[in-house]
């Protein structure tokens, strides 16, 4: 995931260099309410599902776990669509939702499984915070 974020940072720096060379050209970027492109979302989903297999959950627990993740993912999407709030407020609300999500997940998992979840999910949380900060 660090490599993914580094690659994005490099892409943005190339884009910034290219834009500085085109001073007379104005490009209007379409407004977006998403932090990730559909392709990025699909890749993140595949990576996440692959990584959570390392947690070692039973099928029943895994189903409840994914239901909880999906529930909070929908809440995060709703908060992200609210354009009346600042990036700071958005980050605060996103982190609160993730904290609430983790409290529910903690009840589902053993302490060892929860530690593994936190390691995996913290990378995604950091990515979300980075995207909010940079938009």
CSV table of C-alpha atoms in Angstrom, one decimal:
chain,number,residue,atom,x,y,z
A,1,UNK,CA,0.0,0.0,0.0
A,2,UNK,CA,2.9,2.3,0.7
A,3,UNK,CA,4.1,1.6,-2.8
A,4,UNK,CA,0.6,2.5,-4.1
A,5,UNK,CA,0.6,5.8,-2.3
A,6,UNK,CA,4.2,6.5,-3.5
A,7,UNK,CA,3.2,5.7,-7.0
A,8,UNK,CA,0.2,8.1,-6.8
A,9,UNK,CA,2.5,10.9,-5.4
A,10,UNK,CA,4.9,10.4,-8.2
A,11,UNK,CA,2.1,10.5,-10.8
A,12,UNK,CA,0.8,13.7,-9.2
A,13,UNK,CA,4.3,15.3,-9.3
A,14,UNK,CA,4.6,14.4,-13.1
A,15,UNK,CA,1.2,15.9,-13.6
A,16,UNK,CA,2.2,19.1,-11.8
A,17,UNK,CA,5.4,19.4,-13.8
A,18,UNK,CA,3.5,19.0,-17.0
A,19,UNK,CA,0.9,21.5,-16.0
A,20,UNK,CA,3.5,24.1,-15.1
A,21,UNK,CA,4.9,23.9,-18.7
A,22,UNK,CA,1.4,24.7,-20.1
A,23,UNK,CA,0.8,28.1,-18.6
A,24,UNK,CA,-1.5,29.4,-21.3
A,25,UNK,CA,-3.8,26.3,-21.3
A,26,UNK,CA,-6.7,26.1,-18.8
A,27,UNK,CA,-8.1,22.7,-18.1
A,28,UNK,CA,-11.3,22.4,-16.2
A,29,UNK,CA,-11.4,19.2,-14.1
A,30,UNK,CA,-14.9,17.8,-13.6
A,31,UNK,CA,-16.2,17.9,-10.1
A,32,UNK,CA,-16.2,14.6,-8.3
A,33,UNK,CA,-17.6,13.3,-5.1
A,34,UNK,CA,-15.4,10.3,-4.8
A,35,UNK,CA,-12.0,9.8,-3.3
A,36,UNK,CA,-11.1,6.9,-5.6
A,37,UNK,CA,-11.8,6.1,-9.2
A,38,UNK,CA,-13.9,3.0,-10.0
A,39,UNK,CA,-10.7,1.2,-11.1
A,40,UNK,CA,-9.0,2.1,-7.8
A,41,UNK,CA,-12.0,1.0,-5.8
A,42,UNK,CA,-12.0,-2.4,-7.5
A,43,UNK,CA,-8.3,-2.9,-6.9
A,44,UNK,CA,-8.7,-1.8,-3.2
A,45,UNK,CA,-11.6,-4.2,-2.8
A,46,UNK,CA,-9.6,-7.1,-4.3
A,47,UNK,CA,-6.6,-6.3,-2.1
A,48,UNK,CA,-8.6,-6.0,1.0
A,49,UNK,CA,-10.5,-9.2,0.5
A,50,UNK,CA,-7.3,-11.0,-0.1
A,51,UNK,CA,-5.6,-9.6,3.0
A,52,UNK,CA,-8.5,-10.3,5.4
A,53,UNK,CA,-8.1,-14.0,4.6
A,54,UNK,CA,-5.0,-13.7,6.8
A,55,UNK,CA,-7.1,-12.8,9.8
A,56,UNK,CA,-8.3,-16.4,10.0
A,57,UNK,CA,-12.1,-15.8,10.6
A,58,UNK,CA,-14.7,-18.5,10.5
A,59,UNK,CA,-17.2,-18.2,7.6
A,60,UNK,CA,-19.9,-16.9,10.0
A,61,UNK,CA,-17.6,-14.3,11.6
A,62,UNK,CA,-16.3,-13.3,8.1
A,63,UNK,CA,-19.8,-12.6,6.9
A,64,UNK,CA,-20.6,-10.4,9.9
A,65,UNK,CA,-17.2,-8.7,9.5
A,66,UNK,CA,-17.9,-7.9,5.9
A,67,UNK,CA,-21.4,-6.7,6.7
A,68,UNK,CA,-20.0,-4.3,9.2
A,69,UNK,CA,-17.3,-3.1,6.8
A,70,UNK,CA,-19.9,-2.5,4.1
A,71,UNK,CA,-22.3,-0.7,6.5
A,72,UNK,CA,-19.6,1.8,7.5
A,73,UNK,CA,-18.4,2.0,3.9
A,74,UNK,CA,-21.8,3.3,2.9
A,75,UNK,CA,-21.8,5.8,5.8
A,76,UNK,CA,-18.3,7.0,4.7
A,77,UNK,CA,-19.7,7.5,1.1
A,78,UNK,CA,-22.6,9.6,2.5
A,79,UNK,CA,-20.2,11.8,4.5
A,80,UNK,CA,-17.9,12.2,1.5
A,81,UNK,CA,-20.8,13.4,-0.6
A,82,UNK,CA,-21.5,16.3,1.8
A,83,UNK,CA,-19.8,19.2,0.1
A,84,UNK,CA,-20.9,21.7,2.8
A,85,UNK,CA,-18.2,20.4,5.2
A,86,UNK,CA,-14.5,21.2,5.1
A,87,UNK,CA,-11.8,18.7,4.6
A,88,UNK,CA,-10.9,18.9,8.3
A,89,UNK,CA,-14.5,18.1,9.2
A,90,UNK,CA,-14.6,15.3,6.7
A,91,UNK,CA,-11.4,13.8,8.1
A,92,UNK,CA,-12.8,14.0,11.6
A,93,UNK,CA,-16.1,12.4,10.6
A,94,UNK,CA,-14.4,9.7,8.6
A,95,UNK,CA,-12.1,8.8,11.5
A,96,UNK,CA,-15.1,8.7,13.9
A,97,UNK,CA,-16.9,6.3,11.6
A,98,UNK,CA,-13.9,4.1,11.4
A,99,UNK,CA,-13.5,4.2,15.2
A,100,UNK,CA,-17.1,3.2,15.5
A,101,UNK,CA,-16.7,0.5,12.9
A,102,UNK,CA,-13.6,-0.9,14.8
A,103,UNK,CA,-15.6,-1.0,18.0
A,104,UNK,CA,-18.2,-3.3,16.3
A,105,UNK,CA,-15.5,-5.4,14.7
A,106,UNK,CA,-13.6,-5.8,18.0
A,107,UNK,CA,-16.7,-7.5,19.4
A,108,UNK,CA,-16.6,-10.1,16.5
A,109,UNK,CA,-12.9,-11.0,16.6
A,110,UNK,CA,-10.4,-12.5,19.0
A,111,UNK,CA,-7.7,-10.1,20.3
A,112,UNK,CA,-5.2,-11.6,17.9
A,113,UNK,CA,-7.6,-11.3,14.9
A,114,UNK,CA,-8.4,-7.7,15.9
A,115,UNK,CA,-4.7,-6.8,15.8
A,116,UNK,CA,-4.5,-8.2,12.3
A,117,UNK,CA,-7.6,-6.3,11.3
A,118,UNK,CA,-6.1,-3.1,12.6
A,119,UNK,CA,-2.8,-3.6,10.7
A,120,UNK,CA,-4.7,-4.2,7.5
A,121,UNK,CA,-7.4,-1.5,7.9
A,122,UNK,CA,-5.0,1.2,9.1
A,123,UNK,CA,-3.4,1.3,5.7
A,124,UNK,CA,-6.8,2.0,4.2
A,125,UNK,CA,-7.7,4.6,6.8
A,126,UNK,CA,-4.4,6.4,6.1
A,127,UNK,CA,-5.1,6.3,2.4
A,128,UNK,CA,-8.6,7.8,3.0
A,129,UNK,CA,-7.1,10.6,5.2
A,130,UNK,CA,-4.4,11.3,2.5
A,131,UNK,CA,-7.0,11.5,-0.2
A,132,UNK,CA,-9.2,13.9,1.8
A,133,UNK,CA,-6.2,16.1,2.6
A,134,UNK,CA,-5.1,16.3,-1.0
A,135,UNK,CA,-8.4,17.0,-2.7
